[in-house]
Short mmCIF file of C-alpha atoms in Angstrom, two decimals:
data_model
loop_
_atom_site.label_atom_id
_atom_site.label_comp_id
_atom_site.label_asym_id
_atom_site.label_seq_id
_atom_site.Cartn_x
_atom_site.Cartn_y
_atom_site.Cartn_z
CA UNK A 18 13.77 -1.96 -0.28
CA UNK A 19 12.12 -5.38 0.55
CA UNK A 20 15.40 -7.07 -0.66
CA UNK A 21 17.64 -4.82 1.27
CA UNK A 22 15.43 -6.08 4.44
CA UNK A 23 15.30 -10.16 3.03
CA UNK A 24 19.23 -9.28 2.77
CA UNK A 25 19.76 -7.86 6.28
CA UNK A 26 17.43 -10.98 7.42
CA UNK A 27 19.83 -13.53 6.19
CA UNK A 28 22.71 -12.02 7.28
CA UNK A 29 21.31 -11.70 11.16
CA UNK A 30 20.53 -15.35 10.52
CA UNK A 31 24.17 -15.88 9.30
CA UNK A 32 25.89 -13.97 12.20
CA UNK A 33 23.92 -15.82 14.59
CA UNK A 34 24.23 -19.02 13.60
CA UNK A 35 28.58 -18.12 13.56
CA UNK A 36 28.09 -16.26 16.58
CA UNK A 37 26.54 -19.61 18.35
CA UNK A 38 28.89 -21.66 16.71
CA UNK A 39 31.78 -19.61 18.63
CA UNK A 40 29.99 -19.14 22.03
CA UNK A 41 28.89 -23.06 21.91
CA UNK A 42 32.58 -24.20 21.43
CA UNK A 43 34.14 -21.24 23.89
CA UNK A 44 31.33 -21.91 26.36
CA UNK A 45 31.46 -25.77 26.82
CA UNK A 46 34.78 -26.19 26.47
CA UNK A 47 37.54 -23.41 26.36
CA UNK A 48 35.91 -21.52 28.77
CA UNK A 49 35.30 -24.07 31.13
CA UNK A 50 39.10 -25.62 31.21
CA UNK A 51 40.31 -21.85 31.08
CA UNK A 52 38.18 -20.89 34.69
CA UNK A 53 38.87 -23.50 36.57
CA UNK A 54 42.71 -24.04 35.81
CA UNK A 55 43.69 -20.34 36.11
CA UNK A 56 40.94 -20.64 39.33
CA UNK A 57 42.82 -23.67 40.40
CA UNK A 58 46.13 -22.26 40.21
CA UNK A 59 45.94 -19.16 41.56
CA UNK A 60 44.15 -21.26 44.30
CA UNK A 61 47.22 -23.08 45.21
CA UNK A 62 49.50 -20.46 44.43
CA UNK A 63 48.43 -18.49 46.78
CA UNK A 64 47.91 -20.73 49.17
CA UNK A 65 43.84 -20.48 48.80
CA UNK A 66 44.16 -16.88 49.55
CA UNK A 67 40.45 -16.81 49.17
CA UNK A 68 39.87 -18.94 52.70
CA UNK A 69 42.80 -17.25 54.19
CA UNK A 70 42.52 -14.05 53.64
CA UNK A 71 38.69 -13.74 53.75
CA UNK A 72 38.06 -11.94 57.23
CA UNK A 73 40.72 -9.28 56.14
CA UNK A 74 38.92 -8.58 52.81
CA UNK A 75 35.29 -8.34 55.23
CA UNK A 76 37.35 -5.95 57.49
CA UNK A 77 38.79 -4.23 54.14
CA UNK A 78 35.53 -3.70 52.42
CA UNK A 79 33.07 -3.13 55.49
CA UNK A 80 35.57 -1.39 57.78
CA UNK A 81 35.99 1.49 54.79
CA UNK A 82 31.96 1.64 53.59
CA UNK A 83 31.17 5.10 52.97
CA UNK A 84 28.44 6.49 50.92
CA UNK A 85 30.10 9.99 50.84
CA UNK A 86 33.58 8.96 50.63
CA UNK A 87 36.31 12.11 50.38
CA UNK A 88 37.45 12.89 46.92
CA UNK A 89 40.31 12.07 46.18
CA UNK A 90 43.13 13.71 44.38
CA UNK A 91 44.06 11.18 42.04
CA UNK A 92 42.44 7.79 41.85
CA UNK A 93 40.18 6.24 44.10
CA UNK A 94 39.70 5.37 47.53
CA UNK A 95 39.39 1.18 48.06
CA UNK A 96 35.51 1.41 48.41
CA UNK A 97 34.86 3.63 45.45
CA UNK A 98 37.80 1.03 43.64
CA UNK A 99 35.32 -1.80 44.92
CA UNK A 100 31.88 -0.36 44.51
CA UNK A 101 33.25 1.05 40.79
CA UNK A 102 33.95 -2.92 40.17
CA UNK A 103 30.69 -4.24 41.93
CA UNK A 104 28.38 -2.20 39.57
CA UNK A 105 30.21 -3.74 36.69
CA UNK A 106 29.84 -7.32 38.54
CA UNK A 107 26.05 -6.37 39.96
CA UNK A 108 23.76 -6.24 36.84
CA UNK A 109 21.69 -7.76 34.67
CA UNK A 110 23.31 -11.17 34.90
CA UNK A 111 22.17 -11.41 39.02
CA UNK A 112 18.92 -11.09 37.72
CA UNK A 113 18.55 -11.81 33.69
CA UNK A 114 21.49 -13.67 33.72
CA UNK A 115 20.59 -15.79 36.45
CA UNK A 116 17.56 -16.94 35.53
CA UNK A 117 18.34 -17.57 32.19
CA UNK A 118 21.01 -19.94 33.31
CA UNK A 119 18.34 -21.89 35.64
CA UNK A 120 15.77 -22.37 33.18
CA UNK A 121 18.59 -23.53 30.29
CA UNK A 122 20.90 -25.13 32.47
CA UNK A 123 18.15 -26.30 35.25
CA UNK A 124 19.04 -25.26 39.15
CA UNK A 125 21.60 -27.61 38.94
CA UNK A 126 23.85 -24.33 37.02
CA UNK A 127 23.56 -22.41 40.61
CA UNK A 128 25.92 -25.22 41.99
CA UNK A 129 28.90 -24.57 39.06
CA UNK A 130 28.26 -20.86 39.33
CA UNK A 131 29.06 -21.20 42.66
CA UNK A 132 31.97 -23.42 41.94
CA UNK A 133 33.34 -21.02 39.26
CA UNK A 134 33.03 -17.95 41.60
CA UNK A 135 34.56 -19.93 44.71
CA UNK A 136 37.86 -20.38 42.27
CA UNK A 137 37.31 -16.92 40.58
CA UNK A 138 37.93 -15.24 44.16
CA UNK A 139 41.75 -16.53 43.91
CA UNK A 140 41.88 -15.41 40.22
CA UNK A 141 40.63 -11.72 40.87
CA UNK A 142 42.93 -11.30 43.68
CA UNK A 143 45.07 -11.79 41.06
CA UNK A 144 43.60 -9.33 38.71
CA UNK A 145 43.83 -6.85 41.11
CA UNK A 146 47.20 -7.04 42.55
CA UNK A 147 48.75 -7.38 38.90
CA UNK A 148 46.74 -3.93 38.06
CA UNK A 149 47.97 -2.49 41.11
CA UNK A 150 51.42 -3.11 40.65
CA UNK A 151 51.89 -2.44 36.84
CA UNK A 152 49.21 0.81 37.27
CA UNK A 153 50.71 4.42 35.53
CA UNK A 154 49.97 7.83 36.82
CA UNK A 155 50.14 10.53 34.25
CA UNK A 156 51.71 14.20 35.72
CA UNK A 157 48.59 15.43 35.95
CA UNK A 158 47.22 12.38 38.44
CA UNK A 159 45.37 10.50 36.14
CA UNK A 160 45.24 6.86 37.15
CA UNK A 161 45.81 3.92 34.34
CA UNK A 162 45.57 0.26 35.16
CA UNK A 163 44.50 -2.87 33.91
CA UNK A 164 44.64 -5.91 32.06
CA UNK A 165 46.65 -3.85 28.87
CA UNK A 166 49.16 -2.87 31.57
CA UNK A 167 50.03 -6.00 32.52
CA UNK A 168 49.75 -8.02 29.77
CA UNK A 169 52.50 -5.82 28.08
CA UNK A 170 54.43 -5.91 31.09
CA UNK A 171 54.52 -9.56 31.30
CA UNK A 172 55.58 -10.04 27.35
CA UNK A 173 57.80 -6.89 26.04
CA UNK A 174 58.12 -7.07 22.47
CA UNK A 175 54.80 -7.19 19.64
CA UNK A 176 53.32 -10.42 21.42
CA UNK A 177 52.39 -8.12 24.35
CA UNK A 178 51.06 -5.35 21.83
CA UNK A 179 48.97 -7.76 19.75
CA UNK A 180 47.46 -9.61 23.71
CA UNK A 181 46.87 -5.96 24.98
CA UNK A 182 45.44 -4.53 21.64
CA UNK A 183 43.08 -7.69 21.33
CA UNK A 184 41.93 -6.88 24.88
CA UNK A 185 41.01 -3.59 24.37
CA UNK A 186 39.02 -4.49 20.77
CA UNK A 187 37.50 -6.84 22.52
CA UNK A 188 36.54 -4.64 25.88
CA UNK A 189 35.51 -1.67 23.84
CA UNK A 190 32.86 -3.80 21.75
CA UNK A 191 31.80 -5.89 24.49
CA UNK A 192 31.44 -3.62 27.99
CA UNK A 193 31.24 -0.18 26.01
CA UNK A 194 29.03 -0.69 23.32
CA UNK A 195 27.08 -3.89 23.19
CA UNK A 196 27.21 -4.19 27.00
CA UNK A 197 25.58 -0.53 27.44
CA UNK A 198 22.76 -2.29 24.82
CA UNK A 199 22.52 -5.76 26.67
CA UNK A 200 21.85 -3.47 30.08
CA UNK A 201 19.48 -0.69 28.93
CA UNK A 202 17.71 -3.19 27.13
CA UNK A 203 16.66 -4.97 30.54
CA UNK A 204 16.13 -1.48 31.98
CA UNK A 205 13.40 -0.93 28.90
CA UNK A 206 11.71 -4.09 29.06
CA UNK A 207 10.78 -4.13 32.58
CA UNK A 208 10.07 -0.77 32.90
CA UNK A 209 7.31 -1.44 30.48
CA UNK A 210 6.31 -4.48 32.30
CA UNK A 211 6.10 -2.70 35.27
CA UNK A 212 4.88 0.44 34.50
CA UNK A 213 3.94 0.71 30.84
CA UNK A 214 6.01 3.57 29.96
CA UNK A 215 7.10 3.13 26.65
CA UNK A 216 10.60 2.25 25.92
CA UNK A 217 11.72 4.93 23.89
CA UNK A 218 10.80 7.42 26.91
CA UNK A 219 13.02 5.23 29.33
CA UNK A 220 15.67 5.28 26.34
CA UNK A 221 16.23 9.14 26.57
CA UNK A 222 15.90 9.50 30.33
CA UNK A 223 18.94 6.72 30.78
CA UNK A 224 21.19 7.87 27.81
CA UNK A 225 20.53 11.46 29.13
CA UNK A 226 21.46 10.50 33.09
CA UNK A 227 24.39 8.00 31.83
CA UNK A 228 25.55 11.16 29.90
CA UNK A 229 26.21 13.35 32.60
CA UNK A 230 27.76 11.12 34.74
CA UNK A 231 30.47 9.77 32.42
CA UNK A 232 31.15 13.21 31.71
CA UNK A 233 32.51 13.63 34.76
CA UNK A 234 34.92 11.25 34.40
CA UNK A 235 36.11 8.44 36.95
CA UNK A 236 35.59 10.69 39.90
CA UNK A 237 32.21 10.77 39.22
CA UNK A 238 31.25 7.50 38.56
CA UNK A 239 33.20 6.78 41.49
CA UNK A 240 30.64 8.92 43.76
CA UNK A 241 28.08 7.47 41.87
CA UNK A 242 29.07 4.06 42.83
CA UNK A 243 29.65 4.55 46.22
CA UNK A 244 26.49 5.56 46.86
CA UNK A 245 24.19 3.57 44.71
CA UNK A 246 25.75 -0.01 45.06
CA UNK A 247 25.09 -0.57 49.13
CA UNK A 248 21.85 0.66 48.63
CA UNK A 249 20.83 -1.20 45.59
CA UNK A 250 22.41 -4.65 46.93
CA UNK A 251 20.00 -3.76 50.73
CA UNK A 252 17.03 -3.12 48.77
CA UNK A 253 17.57 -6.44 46.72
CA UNK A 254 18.35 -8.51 49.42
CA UNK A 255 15.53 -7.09 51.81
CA UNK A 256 12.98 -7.95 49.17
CA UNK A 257 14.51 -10.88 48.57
CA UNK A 258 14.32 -12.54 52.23
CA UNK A 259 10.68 -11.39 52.21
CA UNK A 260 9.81 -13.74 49.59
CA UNK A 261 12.28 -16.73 50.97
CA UNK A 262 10.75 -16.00 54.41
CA UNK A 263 7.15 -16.61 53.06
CA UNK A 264 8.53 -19.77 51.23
CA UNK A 265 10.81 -20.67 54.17
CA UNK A 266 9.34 -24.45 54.06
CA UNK A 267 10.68 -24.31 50.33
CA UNK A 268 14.16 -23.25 50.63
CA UNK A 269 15.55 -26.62 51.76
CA UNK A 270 13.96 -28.25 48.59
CA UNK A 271 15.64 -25.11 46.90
CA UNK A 272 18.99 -26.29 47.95
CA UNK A 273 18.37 -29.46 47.71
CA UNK A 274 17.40 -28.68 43.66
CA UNK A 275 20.65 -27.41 43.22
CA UNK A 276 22.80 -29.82 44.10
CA UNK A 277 20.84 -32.79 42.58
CA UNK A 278 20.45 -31.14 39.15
CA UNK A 279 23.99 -30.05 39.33
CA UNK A 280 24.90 -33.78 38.40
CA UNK A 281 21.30 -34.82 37.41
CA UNK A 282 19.85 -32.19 35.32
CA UNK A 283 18.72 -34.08 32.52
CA UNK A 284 15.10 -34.98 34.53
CA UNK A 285 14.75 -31.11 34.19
CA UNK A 286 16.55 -30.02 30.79
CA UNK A 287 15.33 -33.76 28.71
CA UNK A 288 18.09 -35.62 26.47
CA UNK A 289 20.51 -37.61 27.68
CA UNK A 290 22.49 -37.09 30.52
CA UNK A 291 25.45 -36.30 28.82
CA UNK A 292 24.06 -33.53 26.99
CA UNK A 293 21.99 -31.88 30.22
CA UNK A 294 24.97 -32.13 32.24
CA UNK A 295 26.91 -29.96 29.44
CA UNK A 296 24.04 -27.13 29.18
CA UNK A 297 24.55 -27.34 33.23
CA UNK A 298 28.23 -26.86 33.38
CA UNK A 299 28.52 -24.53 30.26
CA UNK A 300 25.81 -21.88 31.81
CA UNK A 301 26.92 -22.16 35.25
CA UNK A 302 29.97 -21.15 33.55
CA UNK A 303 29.29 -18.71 31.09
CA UNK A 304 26.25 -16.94 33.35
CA UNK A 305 29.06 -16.36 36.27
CA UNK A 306 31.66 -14.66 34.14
CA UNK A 307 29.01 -12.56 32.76
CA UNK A 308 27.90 -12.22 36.49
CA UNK A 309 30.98 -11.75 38.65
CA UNK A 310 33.52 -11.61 35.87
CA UNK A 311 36.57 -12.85 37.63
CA UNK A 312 39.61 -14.05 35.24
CA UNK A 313 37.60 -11.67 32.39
CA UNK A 314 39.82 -8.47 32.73
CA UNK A 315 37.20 -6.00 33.31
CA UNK A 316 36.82 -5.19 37.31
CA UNK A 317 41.15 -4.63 37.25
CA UNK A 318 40.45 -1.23 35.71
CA UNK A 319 38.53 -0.08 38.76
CA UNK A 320 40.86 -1.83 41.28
CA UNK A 321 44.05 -0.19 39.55
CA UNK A 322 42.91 3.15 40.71
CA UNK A 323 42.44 2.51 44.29
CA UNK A 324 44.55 4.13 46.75
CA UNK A 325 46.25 1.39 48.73
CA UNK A 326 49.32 0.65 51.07
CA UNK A 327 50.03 -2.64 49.66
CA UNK A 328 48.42 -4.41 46.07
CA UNK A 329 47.59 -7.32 48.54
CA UNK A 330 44.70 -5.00 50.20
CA UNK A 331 43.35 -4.24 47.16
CA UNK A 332 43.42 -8.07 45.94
CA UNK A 333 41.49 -9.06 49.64
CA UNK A 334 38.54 -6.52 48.95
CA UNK A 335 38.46 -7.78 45.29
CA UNK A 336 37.57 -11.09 46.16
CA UNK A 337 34.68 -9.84 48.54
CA UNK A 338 33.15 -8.42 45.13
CA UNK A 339 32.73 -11.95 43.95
CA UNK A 340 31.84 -12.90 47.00
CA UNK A 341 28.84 -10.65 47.23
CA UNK A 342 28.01 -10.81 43.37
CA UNK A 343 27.32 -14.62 43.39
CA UNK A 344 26.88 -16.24 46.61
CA UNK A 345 24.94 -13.09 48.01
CA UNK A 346 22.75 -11.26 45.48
CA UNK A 347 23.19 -14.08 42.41
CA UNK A 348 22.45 -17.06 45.63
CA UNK A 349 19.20 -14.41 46.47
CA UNK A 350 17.68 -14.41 42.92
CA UNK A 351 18.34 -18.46 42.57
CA UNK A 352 16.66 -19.25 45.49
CA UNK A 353 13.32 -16.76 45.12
CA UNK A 354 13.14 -18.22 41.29
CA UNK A 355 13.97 -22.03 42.22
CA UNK A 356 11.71 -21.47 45.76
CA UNK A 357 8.58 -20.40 43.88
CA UNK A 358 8.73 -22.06 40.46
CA UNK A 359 10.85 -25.59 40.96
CA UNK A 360 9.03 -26.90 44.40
CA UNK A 361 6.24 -26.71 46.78
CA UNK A 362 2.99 -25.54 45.35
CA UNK A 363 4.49 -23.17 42.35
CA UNK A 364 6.41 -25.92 40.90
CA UNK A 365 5.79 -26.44 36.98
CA UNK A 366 7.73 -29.51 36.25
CA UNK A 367 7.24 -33.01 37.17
CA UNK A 368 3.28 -33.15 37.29
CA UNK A 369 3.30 -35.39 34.22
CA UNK A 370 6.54 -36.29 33.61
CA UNK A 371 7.46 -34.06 30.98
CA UNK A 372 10.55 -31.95 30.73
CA UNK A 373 10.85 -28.33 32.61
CA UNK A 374 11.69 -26.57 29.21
CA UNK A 375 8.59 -27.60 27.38
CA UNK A 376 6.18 -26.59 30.36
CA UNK A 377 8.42 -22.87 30.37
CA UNK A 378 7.85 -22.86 26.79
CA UNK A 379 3.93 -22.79 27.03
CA UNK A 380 3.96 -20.68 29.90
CA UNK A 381 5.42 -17.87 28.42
CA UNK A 382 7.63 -18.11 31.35
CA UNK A 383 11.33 -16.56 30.18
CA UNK A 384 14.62 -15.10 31.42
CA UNK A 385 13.65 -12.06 31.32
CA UNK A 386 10.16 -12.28 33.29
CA UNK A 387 10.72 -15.68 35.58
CA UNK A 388 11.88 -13.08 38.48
CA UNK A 389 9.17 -10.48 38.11
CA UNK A 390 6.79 -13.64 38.37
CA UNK A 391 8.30 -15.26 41.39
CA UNK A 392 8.15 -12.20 43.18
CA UNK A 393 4.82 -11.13 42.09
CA UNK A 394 3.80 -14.69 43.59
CA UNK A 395 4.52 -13.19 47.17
CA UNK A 396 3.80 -9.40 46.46
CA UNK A 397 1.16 -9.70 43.57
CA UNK A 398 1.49 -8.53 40.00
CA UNK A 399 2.02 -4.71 40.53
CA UNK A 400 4.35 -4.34 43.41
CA UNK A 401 6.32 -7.69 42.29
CA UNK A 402 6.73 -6.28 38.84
CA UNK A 403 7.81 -3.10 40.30
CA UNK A 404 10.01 -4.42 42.65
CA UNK A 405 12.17 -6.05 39.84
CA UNK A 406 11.87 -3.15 37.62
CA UNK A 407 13.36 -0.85 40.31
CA UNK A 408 15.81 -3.56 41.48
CA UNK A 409 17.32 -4.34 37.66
CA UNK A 410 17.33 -0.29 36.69
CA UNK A 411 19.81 -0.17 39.56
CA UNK A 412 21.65 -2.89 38.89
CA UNK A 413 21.72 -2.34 35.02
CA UNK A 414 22.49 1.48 35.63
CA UNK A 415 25.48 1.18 37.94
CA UNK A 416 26.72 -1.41 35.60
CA UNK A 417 26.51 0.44 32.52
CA UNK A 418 28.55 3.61 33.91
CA UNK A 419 31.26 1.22 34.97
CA UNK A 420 31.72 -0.67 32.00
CA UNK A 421 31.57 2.81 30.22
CA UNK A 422 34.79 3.38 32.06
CA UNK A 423 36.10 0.38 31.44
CA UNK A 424 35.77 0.90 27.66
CA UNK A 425 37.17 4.13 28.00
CA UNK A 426 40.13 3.24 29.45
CA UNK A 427 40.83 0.61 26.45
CA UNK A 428 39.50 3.01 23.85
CA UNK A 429 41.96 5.82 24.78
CA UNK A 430 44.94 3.20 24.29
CA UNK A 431 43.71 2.42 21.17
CA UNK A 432 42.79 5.86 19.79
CA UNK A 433 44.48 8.39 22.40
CA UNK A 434 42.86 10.93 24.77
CA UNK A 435 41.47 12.96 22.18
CA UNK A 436 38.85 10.43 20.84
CA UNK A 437 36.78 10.10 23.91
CA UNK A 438 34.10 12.15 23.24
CA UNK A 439 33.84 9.89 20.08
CA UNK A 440 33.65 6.85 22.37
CA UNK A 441 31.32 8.80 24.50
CA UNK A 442 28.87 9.47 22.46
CA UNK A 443 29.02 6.08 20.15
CA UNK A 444 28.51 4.56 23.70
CA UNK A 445 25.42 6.57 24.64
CA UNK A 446 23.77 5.53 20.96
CA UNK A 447 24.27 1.76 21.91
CA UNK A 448 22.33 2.42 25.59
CA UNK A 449 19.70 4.32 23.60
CA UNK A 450 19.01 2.17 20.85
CA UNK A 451 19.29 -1.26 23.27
CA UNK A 452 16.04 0.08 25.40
CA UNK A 453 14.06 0.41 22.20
CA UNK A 454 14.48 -3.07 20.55
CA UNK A 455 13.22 -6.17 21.02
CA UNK A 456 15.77 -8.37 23.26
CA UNK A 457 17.94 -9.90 20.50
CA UNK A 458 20.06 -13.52 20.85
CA UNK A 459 21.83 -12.37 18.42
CA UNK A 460 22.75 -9.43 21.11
CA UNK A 461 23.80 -11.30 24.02
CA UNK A 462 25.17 -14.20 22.06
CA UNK A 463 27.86 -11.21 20.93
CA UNK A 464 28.35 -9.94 24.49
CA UNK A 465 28.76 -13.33 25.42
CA UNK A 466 31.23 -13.92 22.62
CA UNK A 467 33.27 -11.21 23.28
CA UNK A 468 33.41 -11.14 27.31
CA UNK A 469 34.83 -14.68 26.30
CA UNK A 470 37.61 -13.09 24.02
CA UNK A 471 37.87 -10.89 26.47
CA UNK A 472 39.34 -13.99 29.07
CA UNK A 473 41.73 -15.42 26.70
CA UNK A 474 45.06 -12.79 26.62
CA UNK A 475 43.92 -11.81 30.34
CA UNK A 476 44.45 -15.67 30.91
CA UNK A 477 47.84 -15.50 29.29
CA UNK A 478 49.15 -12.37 30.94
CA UNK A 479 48.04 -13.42 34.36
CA UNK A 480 49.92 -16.82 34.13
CA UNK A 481 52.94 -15.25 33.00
CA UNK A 482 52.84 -12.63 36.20
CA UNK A 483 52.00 -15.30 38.69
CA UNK A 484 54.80 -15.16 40.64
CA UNK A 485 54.31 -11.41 41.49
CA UNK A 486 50.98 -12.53 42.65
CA UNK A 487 52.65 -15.56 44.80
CA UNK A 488 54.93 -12.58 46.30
CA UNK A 489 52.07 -10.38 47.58
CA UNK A 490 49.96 -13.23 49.04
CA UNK A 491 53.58 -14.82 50.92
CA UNK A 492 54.60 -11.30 52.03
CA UNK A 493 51.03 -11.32 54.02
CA UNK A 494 51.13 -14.65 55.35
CA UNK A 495 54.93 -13.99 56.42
CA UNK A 496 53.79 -10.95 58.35
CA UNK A 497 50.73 -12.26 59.88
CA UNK A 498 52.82 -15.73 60.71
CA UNK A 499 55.27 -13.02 63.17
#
């Protein structure tokens, strides 16, 4: 027995070490060139529909909120399409995610975040107009759309099979099973924090509530989302501008962090500035597709389903998601971490001259509890821990019931309709067992590895479409030109 564990040791230590090998290279470098050229492109090839066409998508989204929106008889209605993709974009990376980029990456990663998201808007108009147009309804309504869809449309023959089957390998792995973990595990560990119930207990209540709901199908995760996303994103932000507005002399600093260390960062991070710059870039990167995952095929699913007059309505209120995701909620977390930890009288760093991650280090301060401390700094210890607790369950919840669709979708056109209640219930084993161990790099290294693989034939299959994506955004700028 004690080998069999030595043996399961080395290969964790193995898979991680390949695992970081992969991410490392994907992160700093494909990643990177693949996000902002496909960003870039769609930018100018739709004439930077994300400027243009931003007051419509407001008036899309917040003309058509609804938190008891009518059911419909196939598909979606746009807000459930939208709030079905915000709980997938809304989760553990606004918060987790976040964080974890600041205090690897320095503040300085806010400002490429913001960069990446600015340039995802064009690329998830794309995603959305592409699932729209090359969405299937079965005879019985059933809605299918997505990245598998178009990918196969854009390239006929095996090529397309081989893209769309290495999509949905890597979207079942990543958003149905290890995502569910990644999630619940957040859920777990704060809800201990917070409240000391143990994480088993939090395990079975989640799995249990997650259960029911996907049952249901898309319709109800639909009405799910609908009503938990607007509420979840008011109670954030509320809290939020309660701590900025007792740290209101800090928020200019805050900014001002952000864009120094966004081309400075190696006063914060140590080494050379080279190498600082590169941790800033690559989780700037790398946090914001794992945050508002534009260009990584996953929100298309729910935006395929939506009920729309034209693919270019859908494609408006798809860029408001990233909108909201990072310069909104992600923005709100940034500048409560970076307000009470990097200046004014909470700062850490700079006292003595050393660098920010050794002072983290032997503070105990981490990803996972730098947000429940900066808040606790304004609310104290119990409500601040609380606060975050709620806030993340929310987040992490509504995330983890989209993504289950997500991987159902691609699961099904691997294995058929028949194997979803084998999907279903390997899915609600990964959400149980993530709230009851430790948080694992080895974990999010694979989420991150595979959200990556996840970009690369979504990348292809969007180029190859990009004229039908030029057509929709011309067709709107023709009409509102008359």
């Amino acid at each position: 027995m004690t080998q069999f564990i030595e043996w399961l040791k080395w290969l964790e230590a193995a898979t991680l070490k390949v695992m970081t090998a992969i991410n490392d290279y994907m992160a700093n470098y494909v990643l990177i060139v693949l996000l902002v050229a496909i960003g870039l492109f769609f930018s100018f090839k739709t004439r930077f529909v994300q400027v243009r066409c931003f007051g419509e998508g407001i008036k899309q989204v917040f003309g058509n909120v609804s938190l008891k929106g009518k059911k419909q008889k196939s598909g979606m209605s746009s807000f459930q399409a939208l709030a079905t993709a915000v709980a997938g974009q809304v989760g553990t990376g606004n918060i987790v995610g976040a964080s974890g980029a600041i205090l690897i990456g320095g503040p300085g990663a806010i400002f490429w975040m913001w960069i990446i998201a600015f340039l995802g808007m064009a690329t998830i108009y794309a995603e959305a107009v592409l699932s729209q147009e090359t969405r299937k309804v079965d005879d019985d309504g059933t809605v299918h759309g997505g990245p598998i869809y178009y990918i196969k449309e854009a390239f006929k023959g095996k090529f397309g099979k081989f893209l769309a089957g290495f999509f949905a390998i890597a979207t079942v792995i990543s958003l149905g099973f290890i995502g569910g973990m990644v999630q619940s595990n957040s859920i777990g560990a704060t809800f201990n924090t917070a409240f000391g119930i143990p994480t088993w207990i939090t395990g079975v209540v989640v799995a249990a509530v997650v259960a029911f709901i996907i049952i249901g199908g898309a319709q109800r995760i639909a009405a799910t989302a609908e009503k938990l996303v607007p509420i979840m994103a008011i109670l954030y932000i509320v809290g939020g501008l309660i701590v900025l507005a007792v740290n209101i002399t800090n928020i200019p600093a805050a900014f001002g962090a952000i864009f120094k260390f966004a081309f400075q960062p190696q006063a914060l991070i140590g080494g050379g500035l080279g190498y600082a710059l590169k941790e800033a870039i690559s989780q700037g990167a790398k946090r914001g597709l794992f945050s508002n995952e534009a260009g990584m095929g996953s929100t298309p699913h729910a935006h395929a389903m939506a009920n729309v007059k034209s693919p270019h309505e859908q494609g408006v209120a798809a860029m408001i998601g990233v909108f909201l995701d990072t310069f909104v909620v992600l923005t709100m977390t940034a500048l409560v971490v970076i307000s009470c930890t990097y200046v004014g009288d909470g700062a850490l760093a700079g006292a003595n001259g050393e660098s920010y991650a050794a002072i983290i280090a032997a503070e105990g301060i981490n990803k996972t509890n730098v947000a429940q401390s900066a808040f606790s700094s304004v609310f104290g210890s119990g409500i601040g821990n609380a606060f975050v607790a709620i806030c993340l369950m929310f987040f992490a919840f509504t995330t983890i019931i989209s993504w289950n669709l997500f991987g159902k979708i691609n699961f099904n056109y691997l294995f058929g309709k028949k194997s979803t209640i084998v999907y279903s219930i390997i899915a609600v084993i990964f959400i149980f067992v993530g709230t009851i161990v430790q948080e694992n790099e080895l974990v999010w290294l694979t989420q991150d590895t595979f959200n990556q693989f996840m970009v690369l034939p979504n990348a292809i299959g969007l180029i190859a479409l990009a004229g039908i994506v030029s057509k929709a955004a011309k067709s709107k700028k023709d009409t509102l030109d008359k």
